Short mmCIF file of C-alpha atoms in Angstrom, two decimals:
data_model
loop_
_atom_site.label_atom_id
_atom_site.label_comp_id
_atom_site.label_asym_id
_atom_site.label_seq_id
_atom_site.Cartn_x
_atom_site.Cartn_y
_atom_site.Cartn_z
CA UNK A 242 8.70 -72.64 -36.43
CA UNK A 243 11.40 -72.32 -39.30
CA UNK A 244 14.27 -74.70 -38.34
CA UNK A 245 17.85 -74.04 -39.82
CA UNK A 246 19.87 -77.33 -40.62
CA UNK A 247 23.85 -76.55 -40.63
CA UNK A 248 25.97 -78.74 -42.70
CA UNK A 249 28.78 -79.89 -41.25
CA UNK A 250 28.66 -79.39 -37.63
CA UNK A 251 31.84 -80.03 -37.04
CA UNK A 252 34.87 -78.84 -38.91
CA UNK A 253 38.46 -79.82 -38.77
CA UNK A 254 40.59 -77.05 -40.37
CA UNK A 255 44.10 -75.53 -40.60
CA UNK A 256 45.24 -71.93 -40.75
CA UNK A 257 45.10 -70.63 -44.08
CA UNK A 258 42.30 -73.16 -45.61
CA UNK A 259 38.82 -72.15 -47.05
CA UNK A 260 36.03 -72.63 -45.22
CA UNK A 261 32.23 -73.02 -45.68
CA UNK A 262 29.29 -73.58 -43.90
CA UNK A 263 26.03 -74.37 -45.43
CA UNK A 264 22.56 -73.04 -43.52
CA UNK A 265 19.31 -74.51 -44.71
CA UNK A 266 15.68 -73.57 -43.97
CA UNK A 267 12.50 -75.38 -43.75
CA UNK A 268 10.88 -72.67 -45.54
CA UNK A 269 12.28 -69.34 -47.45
CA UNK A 270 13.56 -66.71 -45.52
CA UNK A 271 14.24 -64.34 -48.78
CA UNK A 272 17.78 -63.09 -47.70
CA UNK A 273 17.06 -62.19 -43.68
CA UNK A 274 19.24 -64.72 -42.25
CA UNK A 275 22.19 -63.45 -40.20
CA UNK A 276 25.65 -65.79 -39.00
CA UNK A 277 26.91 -65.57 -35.54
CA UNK A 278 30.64 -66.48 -34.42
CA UNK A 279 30.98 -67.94 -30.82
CA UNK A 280 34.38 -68.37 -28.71
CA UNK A 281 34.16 -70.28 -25.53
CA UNK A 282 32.91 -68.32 -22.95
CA UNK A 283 31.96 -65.02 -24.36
CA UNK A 284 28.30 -64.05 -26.13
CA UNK A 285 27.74 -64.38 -29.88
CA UNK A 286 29.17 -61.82 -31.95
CA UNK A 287 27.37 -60.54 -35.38
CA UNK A 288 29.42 -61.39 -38.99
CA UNK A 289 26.66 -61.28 -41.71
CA UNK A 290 23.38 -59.70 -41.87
CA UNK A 291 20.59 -59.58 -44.73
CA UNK A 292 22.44 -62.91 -46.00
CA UNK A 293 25.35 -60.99 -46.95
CA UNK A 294 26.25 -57.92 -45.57
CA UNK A 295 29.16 -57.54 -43.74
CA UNK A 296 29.00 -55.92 -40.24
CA UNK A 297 30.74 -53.41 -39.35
CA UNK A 298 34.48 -54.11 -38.25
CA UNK A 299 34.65 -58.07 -39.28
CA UNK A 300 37.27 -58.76 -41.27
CA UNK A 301 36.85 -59.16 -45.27
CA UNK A 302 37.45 -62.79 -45.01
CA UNK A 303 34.34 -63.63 -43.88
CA UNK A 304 31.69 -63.53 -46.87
CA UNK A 305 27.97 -64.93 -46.97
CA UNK A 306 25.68 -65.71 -49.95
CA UNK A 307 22.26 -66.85 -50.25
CA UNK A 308 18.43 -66.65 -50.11
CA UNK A 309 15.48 -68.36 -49.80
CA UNK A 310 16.55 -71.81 -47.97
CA UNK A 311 19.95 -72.05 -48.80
CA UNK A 312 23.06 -69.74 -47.37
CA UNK A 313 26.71 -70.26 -46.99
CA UNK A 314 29.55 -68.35 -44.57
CA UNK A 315 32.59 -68.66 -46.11
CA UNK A 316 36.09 -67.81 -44.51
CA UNK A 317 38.45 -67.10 -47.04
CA UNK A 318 41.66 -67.82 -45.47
CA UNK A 319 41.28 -69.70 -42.01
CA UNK A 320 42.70 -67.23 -38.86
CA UNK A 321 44.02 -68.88 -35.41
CA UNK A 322 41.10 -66.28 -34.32
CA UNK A 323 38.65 -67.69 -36.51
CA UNK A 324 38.05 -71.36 -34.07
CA UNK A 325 34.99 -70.83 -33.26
CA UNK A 326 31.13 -72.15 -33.26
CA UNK A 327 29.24 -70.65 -36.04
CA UNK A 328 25.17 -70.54 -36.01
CA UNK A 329 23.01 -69.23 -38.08
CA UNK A 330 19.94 -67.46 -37.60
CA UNK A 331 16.76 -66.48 -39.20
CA UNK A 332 15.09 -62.75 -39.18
CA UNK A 333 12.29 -63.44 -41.40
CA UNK A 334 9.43 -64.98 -39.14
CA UNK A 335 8.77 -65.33 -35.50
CA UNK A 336 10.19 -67.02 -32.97
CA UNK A 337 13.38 -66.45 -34.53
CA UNK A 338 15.32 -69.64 -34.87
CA UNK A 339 19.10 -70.39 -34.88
CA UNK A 340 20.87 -73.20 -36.48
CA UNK A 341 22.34 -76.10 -34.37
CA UNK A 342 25.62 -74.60 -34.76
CA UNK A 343 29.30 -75.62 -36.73
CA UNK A 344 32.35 -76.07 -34.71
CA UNK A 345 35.28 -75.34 -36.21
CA UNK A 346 38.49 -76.55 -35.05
CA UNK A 347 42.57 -76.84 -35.78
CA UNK A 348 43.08 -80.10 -37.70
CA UNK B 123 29.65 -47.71 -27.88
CA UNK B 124 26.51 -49.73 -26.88
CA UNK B 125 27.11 -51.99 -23.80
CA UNK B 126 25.20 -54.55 -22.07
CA UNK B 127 25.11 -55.76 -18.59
CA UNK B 128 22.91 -58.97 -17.72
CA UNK B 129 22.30 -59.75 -14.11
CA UNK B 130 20.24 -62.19 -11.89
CA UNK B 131 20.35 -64.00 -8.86
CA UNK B 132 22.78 -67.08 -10.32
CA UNK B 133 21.27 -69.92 -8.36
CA UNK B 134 17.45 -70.93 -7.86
CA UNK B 135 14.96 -73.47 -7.10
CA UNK B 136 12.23 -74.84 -9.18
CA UNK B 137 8.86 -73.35 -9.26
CA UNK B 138 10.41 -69.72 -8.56
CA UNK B 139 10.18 -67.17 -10.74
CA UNK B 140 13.41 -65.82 -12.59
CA UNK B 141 14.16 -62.52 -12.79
CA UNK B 142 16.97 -60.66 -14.48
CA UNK B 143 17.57 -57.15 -15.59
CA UNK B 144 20.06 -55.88 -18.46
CA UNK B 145 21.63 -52.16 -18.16
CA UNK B 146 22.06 -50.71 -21.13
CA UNK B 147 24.69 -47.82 -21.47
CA UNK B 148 26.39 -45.94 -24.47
CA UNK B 149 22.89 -45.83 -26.51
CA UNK B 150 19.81 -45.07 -26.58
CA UNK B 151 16.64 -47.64 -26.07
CA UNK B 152 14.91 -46.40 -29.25
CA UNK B 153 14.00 -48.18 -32.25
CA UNK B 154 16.00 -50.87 -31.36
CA UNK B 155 14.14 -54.34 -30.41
CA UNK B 156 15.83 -55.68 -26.94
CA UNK B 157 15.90 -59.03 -26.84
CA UNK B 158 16.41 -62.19 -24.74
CA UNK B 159 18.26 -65.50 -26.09
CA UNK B 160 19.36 -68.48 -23.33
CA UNK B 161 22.15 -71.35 -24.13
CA UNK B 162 21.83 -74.24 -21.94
CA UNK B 163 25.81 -75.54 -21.00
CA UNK B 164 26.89 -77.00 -24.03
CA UNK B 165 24.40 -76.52 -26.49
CA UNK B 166 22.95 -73.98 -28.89
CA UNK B 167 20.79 -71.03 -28.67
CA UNK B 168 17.44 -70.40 -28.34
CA UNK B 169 15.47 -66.93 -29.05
CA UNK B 170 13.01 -65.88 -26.03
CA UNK B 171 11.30 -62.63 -27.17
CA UNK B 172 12.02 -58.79 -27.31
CA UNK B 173 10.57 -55.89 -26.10
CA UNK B 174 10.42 -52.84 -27.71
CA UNK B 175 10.62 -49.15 -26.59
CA UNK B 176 7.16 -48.45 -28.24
CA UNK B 177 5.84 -51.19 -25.59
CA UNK B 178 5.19 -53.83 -28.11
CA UNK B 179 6.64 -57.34 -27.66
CA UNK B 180 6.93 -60.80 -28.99
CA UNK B 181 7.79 -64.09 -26.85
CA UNK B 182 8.39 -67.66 -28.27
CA UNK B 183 6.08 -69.57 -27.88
CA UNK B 184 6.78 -72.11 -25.91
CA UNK B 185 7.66 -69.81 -23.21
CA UNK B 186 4.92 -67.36 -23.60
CA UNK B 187 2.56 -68.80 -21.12
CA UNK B 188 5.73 -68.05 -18.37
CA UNK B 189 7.10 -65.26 -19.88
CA UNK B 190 7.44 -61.45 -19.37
CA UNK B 191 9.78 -58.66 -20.91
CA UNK B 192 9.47 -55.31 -19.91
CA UNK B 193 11.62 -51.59 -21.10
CA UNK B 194 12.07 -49.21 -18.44
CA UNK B 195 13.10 -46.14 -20.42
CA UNK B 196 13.89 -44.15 -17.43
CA UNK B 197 16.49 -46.73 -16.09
CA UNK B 198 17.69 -47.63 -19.38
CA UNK B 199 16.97 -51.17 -18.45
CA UNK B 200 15.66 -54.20 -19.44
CA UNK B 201 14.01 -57.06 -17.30
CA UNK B 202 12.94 -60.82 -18.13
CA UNK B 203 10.37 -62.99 -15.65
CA UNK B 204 10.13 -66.02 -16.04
CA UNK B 205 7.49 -67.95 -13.97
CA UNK B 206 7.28 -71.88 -12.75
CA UNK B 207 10.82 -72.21 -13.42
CA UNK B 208 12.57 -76.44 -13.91
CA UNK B 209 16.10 -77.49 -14.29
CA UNK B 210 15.39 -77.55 -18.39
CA UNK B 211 15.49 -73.48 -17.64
CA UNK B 212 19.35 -73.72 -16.42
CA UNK B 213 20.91 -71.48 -19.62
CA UNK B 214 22.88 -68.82 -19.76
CA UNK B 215 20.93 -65.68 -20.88
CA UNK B 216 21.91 -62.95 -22.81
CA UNK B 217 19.95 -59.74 -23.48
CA UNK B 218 20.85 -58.21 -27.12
CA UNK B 219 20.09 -55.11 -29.21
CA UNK B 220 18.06 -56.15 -32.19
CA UNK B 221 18.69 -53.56 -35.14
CA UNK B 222 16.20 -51.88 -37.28
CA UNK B 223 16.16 -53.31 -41.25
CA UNK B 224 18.74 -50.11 -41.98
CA UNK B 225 21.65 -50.92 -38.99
CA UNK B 226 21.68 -54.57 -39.02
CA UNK B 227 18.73 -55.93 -40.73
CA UNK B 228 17.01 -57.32 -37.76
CA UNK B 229 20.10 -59.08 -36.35
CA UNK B 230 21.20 -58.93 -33.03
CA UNK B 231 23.80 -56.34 -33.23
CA UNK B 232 25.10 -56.22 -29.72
CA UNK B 233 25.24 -58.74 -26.71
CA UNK B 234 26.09 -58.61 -23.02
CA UNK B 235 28.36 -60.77 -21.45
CA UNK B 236 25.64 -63.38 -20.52
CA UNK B 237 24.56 -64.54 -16.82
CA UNK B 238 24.17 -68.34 -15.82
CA UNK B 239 21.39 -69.64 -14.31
CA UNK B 240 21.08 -72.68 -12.33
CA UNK B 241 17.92 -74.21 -11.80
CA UNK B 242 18.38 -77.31 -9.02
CA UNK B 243 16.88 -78.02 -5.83
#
């Protein structure tokens, strides 16, 4: 299986900083990796697919660059809304595998 | 607007067999690749399989030898069983739309709510 390392997992941040997340792979995933944001209690909801494409309805903040086994989210200007978890998750080979997750929190 | 509805029986005993279903509403079940992923309390997620309209599927793994995901077109449903099941099974499990390469590159473009399940005897 292709595991995804996330660097850091935790975060301490305030509103208005810039924030990144690294994602590495085991093995080169060209650019299908996707990231996920997570608020207690509630499913995952889709930010970036194909390494970099924005989905539908996110805010422009959010950005993501990468391929083969490096990839970075990056939030542009920290949101009270943006405390979250963050995994990542690769789309290239089966099983699919997520990251261990990044928790982001108000420093 | 897609929606998803997990549901399942909450609480069970080990060595039973888990069984949950996922309504889908607001789309249809073509093309798409409807998947499983589980989240133990307090820790990160883990990819089960999909099953796809066409009747193909794809399980991880280590949970194929317990595993099955089924479509039902005509219900607009999806169902997981998993056999034999322990207290490392207590997760809470989401079904998901996985998109073609064109609507979301493979990604899992929509999620339900989630059930838990609680494994103890």
């Amino acid at each position: 299986d292709i595991q995804l390392t996330q660097s850091p997992s935790f975060l301490s941040a305030s509103v208005g900083d810039r924030v990144t997340i690294t994602c590495r792979a085991s093995q080169g995933l060209g650019n299908y990796l996707a990231w996920y944001q997570q608020k207690p209690g509630k499913a995952p909801k889709l930010l970036i697919y194909l390494a970099s494409t924005l989905q539908s309805g996110v805010p422009s903040r959010f950005s993501g660059s990468g391929s083969g086994t490096e990839f970075t989210l990056t939030i542009s200007s920290l949101q009270p809304e943006d405390f979250a978890i963050y995994y990542c998750q690769q789309v290239n080979t089966y099983p699919r595998t997520f990251g261990q997750g990044t928790k982001v929190e108000i420093k | 607007q897609v929606q998803l509805q997990e549901s399942g029986p909450g609480l069970m005993k080990p060595s039973e067999t888990l069984s949950l279903t996922c309504t889908l509403s607001g789309d249809s079940m073509r093309n798409y690749y409807w998947s499983w992923i589980r989240q133990p309390p307090g820790k990160g997620l883990e990819w089960i399989g999909y099953a796809h309209y066409s009747g193909i599927s794809n399980y991880n793994p280590s949970l194929k030898s317990r595993l099955t995901l089924l479509v039902d077109r005509s219900k607009n449903q999806l169902s997981l069983n998993l056999r034999s099941v322990t207290a490392a099974d207590t997760a809470i499990y989401y079904c998901a739309r996985g998109g073609t390469y064109d609507s979301s590159g493979y990604s899992l473009d929509s999620w339900g709510p989630g059930t838990l399940v609680t494994v103890s005897s």
